[in-house]
Amino acid sequence: QVQLVESGGGLVQAGGSLRLSCAASGRTFSSYTMGWFRQAPGPEREFVSAISWSGGLTYYADSVKGRFTISRDNAKNTVYLQMNSLKPEDTAVYYCAASSAGSYYFGHNYHYWGQGTQVTVSS
């Protein structure tokens, strides 16, 4: 069992930066692929980024590539999402999630989810 708690969201002007954190409970954190997803008003949750259990592999949606950086600290059971050059279209609730199998891209492969943190980017 893994419990995830996101923090670091807020209101920022376009061009600004935020760093999201996701703290995990549970001794097996280091065995999970960790992902970030976001959901703007509407039905679909969008893949943002993912990182392998060791941190050696990272993946990004085209829309955030070059602006966002995912990282993890397994000693602290925490995954981060550094978001730079934020745009109004980045406005969404951001969720972190943990997956033990399957493609990192699909939300249904993630077994544990946090409650989300709101990111609002003003123009």
mmCIF file of C-alpha atoms in Angstrom, residues 7-117:
data_model
loop_
_atom_site.group_PDB
_atom_site.id
_atom_site.type_symbol
_atom_site.label_atom_id
_atom_site.label_comp_id
_atom_site.label_asym_id
_atom_site.label_seq_id
_atom_site.Cartn_x
_atom_site.Cartn_y
_atom_site.Cartn_z
ATOM 1 C CA SER A 7 2.076 19.809 -2.379
ATOM 2 C CA GLY A 8 3.513 22.913 -3.979
ATOM 3 C CA GLY A 9 0.653 24.028 -6.177
ATOM 4 C CA GLY A 10 -0.551 27.597 -6.293
ATOM 5 C CA LEU A 11 -1.134 30.673 -8.407
ATOM 6 C CA VAL A 12 1.681 31.938 -10.600
ATOM 7 C CA GLN A 13 1.999 34.343 -13.494
ATOM 8 C CA ALA A 14 2.794 33.120 -16.969
ATOM 9 C CA GLY A 15 6.516 32.574 -17.333
ATOM 10 C CA GLY A 16 6.904 31.736 -13.669
ATOM 11 C CA SER A 17 7.931 28.528 -11.934
ATOM 12 C CA LEU A 18 6.578 26.104 -9.384
ATOM 13 C CA ARG A 19 7.915 22.908 -7.887
ATOM 14 C CA LEU A 20 5.475 20.197 -7.003
ATOM 15 C CA SER A 21 6.340 17.535 -4.467
ATOM 16 C CA CYS A 22 4.729 14.177 -3.865
ATOM 17 C CA ALA A 23 5.507 12.479 -0.583
ATOM 18 C CA ALA A 24 4.869 8.759 -0.404
ATOM 19 C CA SER A 25 4.364 6.474 2.527
ATOM 20 C CA GLY A 26 5.348 2.845 2.391
ATOM 21 C CA ARG A 27 8.621 1.003 2.283
ATOM 22 C CA THR A 28 8.311 -0.019 -1.382
ATOM 23 C CA PHE A 29 8.310 3.475 -2.881
ATOM 24 C CA SER A 30 11.600 2.873 -4.664
ATOM 25 C CA SER A 31 10.125 -0.039 -6.613
ATOM 26 C CA TYR A 32 7.453 2.061 -8.344
ATOM 27 C CA THR A 33 7.454 4.058 -11.497
ATOM 28 C CA MET A 34 6.120 7.456 -10.499
ATOM 29 C CA GLY A 35 4.065 9.663 -12.752
ATOM 30 C CA TRP A 36 2.486 13.078 -12.841
ATOM 31 C CA PHE A 37 -0.850 13.633 -14.530
ATOM 32 C CA ARG A 38 -3.034 16.694 -14.769
ATOM 33 C CA GLN A 39 -6.692 17.404 -15.260
ATOM 34 C CA ALA A 40 -8.103 20.683 -16.446
ATOM 35 C CA PRO A 41 -11.879 21.154 -16.246
ATOM 36 C CA GLY A 42 -13.225 18.281 -18.324
ATOM 37 C CA PRO A 43 -13.292 14.526 -18.252
ATOM 38 C CA GLU A 44 -9.794 13.598 -19.346
ATOM 39 C CA ARG A 45 -6.706 13.225 -17.196
ATOM 40 C CA GLU A 46 -3.542 13.965 -19.184
ATOM 41 C CA PHE A 47 -0.120 12.368 -18.823
ATOM 42 C CA VAL A 48 2.571 14.913 -17.942
ATOM 43 C CA SER A 49 5.711 13.073 -16.917
ATOM 44 C CA ALA A 50 7.037 9.852 -15.422
ATOM 45 C CA ILE A 51 10.228 8.554 -13.884
ATOM 46 C CA SER A 52 11.484 5.001 -13.499
ATOM 47 C CA TRP A 53 12.080 3.413 -10.113
ATOM 48 C CA SER A 54 15.808 4.231 -10.206
ATOM 49 C CA GLY A 55 15.366 7.685 -11.676
ATOM 50 C CA GLY A 56 17.428 6.677 -14.674
ATOM 51 C CA LEU A 57 14.618 7.034 -17.185
ATOM 52 C CA THR A 58 12.329 10.007 -17.545
ATOM 53 C CA TYR A 59 9.431 10.672 -19.874
ATOM 54 C CA TYR A 60 7.549 13.816 -20.785
ATOM 55 C CA ALA A 61 4.503 14.849 -22.709
ATOM 56 C CA ASP A 62 5.401 16.925 -25.756
ATOM 57 C CA SER A 63 3.511 19.858 -24.291
ATOM 58 C CA VAL A 64 5.881 20.129 -21.309
ATOM 59 C CA LYS A 65 9.150 18.856 -22.736
ATOM 60 C CA GLY A 66 11.961 21.327 -22.150
ATOM 61 C CA ARG A 67 9.983 23.189 -19.473
ATOM 62 C CA PHE A 68 9.256 20.552 -16.811
ATOM 63 C CA THR A 69 11.716 18.287 -15.028
ATOM 64 C CA ILE A 70 10.800 15.230 -12.999
ATOM 65 C CA SER A 71 13.087 13.820 -10.335
ATOM 66 C CA ARG A 72 12.883 11.579 -7.309
ATOM 67 C CA ASP A 73 14.665 11.025 -4.034
ATOM 68 C CA ASN A 74 14.085 7.455 -2.923
ATOM 69 C CA ALA A 75 15.741 8.113 0.438
ATOM 70 C CA LYS A 76 13.035 10.706 1.111
ATOM 71 C CA ASN A 77 10.210 8.803 -0.594
ATOM 72 C CA THR A 78 9.503 11.887 -2.669
ATOM 73 C CA VAL A 79 9.060 12.697 -6.327
ATOM 74 C CA TYR A 80 9.258 16.227 -7.685
ATOM 75 C CA LEU A 81 8.049 18.105 -10.715
ATOM 76 C CA GLN A 82 9.917 21.311 -11.444
ATOM 77 C CA MET A 83 7.780 23.442 -13.744
ATOM 78 C CA ASN A 84 9.374 26.395 -15.500
ATOM 79 C CA SER A 85 8.116 28.818 -18.142
ATOM 80 C CA LEU A 86 4.572 28.111 -17.101
ATOM 81 C CA LYS A 87 1.751 28.903 -19.487
ATOM 82 C CA PRO A 88 -1.953 29.500 -18.849
ATOM 83 C CA GLU A 89 -2.684 26.183 -20.557
ATOM 84 C CA ASP A 90 -0.749 24.425 -17.783
ATOM 85 C CA THR A 91 -3.566 25.329 -15.412
ATOM 86 C CA ALA A 92 -4.956 22.099 -13.958
ATOM 87 C CA VAL A 93 -5.099 19.886 -10.918
ATOM 88 C CA TYR A 94 -1.864 17.919 -10.837
ATOM 89 C CA TYR A 95 -1.812 14.375 -9.509
ATOM 90 C CA CYS A 96 1.060 12.096 -8.713
ATOM 91 C CA ALA A 97 0.639 8.376 -9.089
ATOM 92 C CA ALA A 98 2.541 5.142 -8.555
ATOM 93 C CA SER A 99 2.733 2.231 -10.956
ATOM 94 C CA SER A 100 4.290 -1.183 -10.597
ATOM 95 C CA ALA A 101 3.692 -2.448 -14.138
ATOM 96 C CA GLY A 102 2.644 -1.444 -17.612
ATOM 97 C CA SER A 103 3.233 1.564 -19.795
ATOM 98 C CA TYR A 104 4.020 4.755 -17.912
ATOM 99 C CA TYR A 105 1.779 6.700 -20.284
ATOM 100 C CA PHE A 106 -1.598 5.297 -19.346
ATOM 101 C CA GLY A 107 -3.351 6.267 -16.169
ATOM 102 C CA HIS A 108 -4.961 2.870 -15.770
ATOM 103 C CA ASN A 109 -1.519 1.373 -15.133
ATOM 104 C CA TYR A 110 -1.128 3.452 -12.005
ATOM 105 C CA HIS A 111 -2.443 1.822 -8.854
ATOM 106 C CA TYR A 112 -2.098 4.599 -6.319
ATOM 107 C CA TRP A 113 -3.046 8.254 -6.681
ATOM 108 C CA GLY A 114 -2.702 11.365 -4.603
ATOM 109 C CA GLN A 115 -5.502 13.806 -3.985
ATOM 110 C CA GLY A 116 -4.120 16.424 -6.359
ATOM 111 C CA THR A 117 -2.806 19.955 -6.082
#
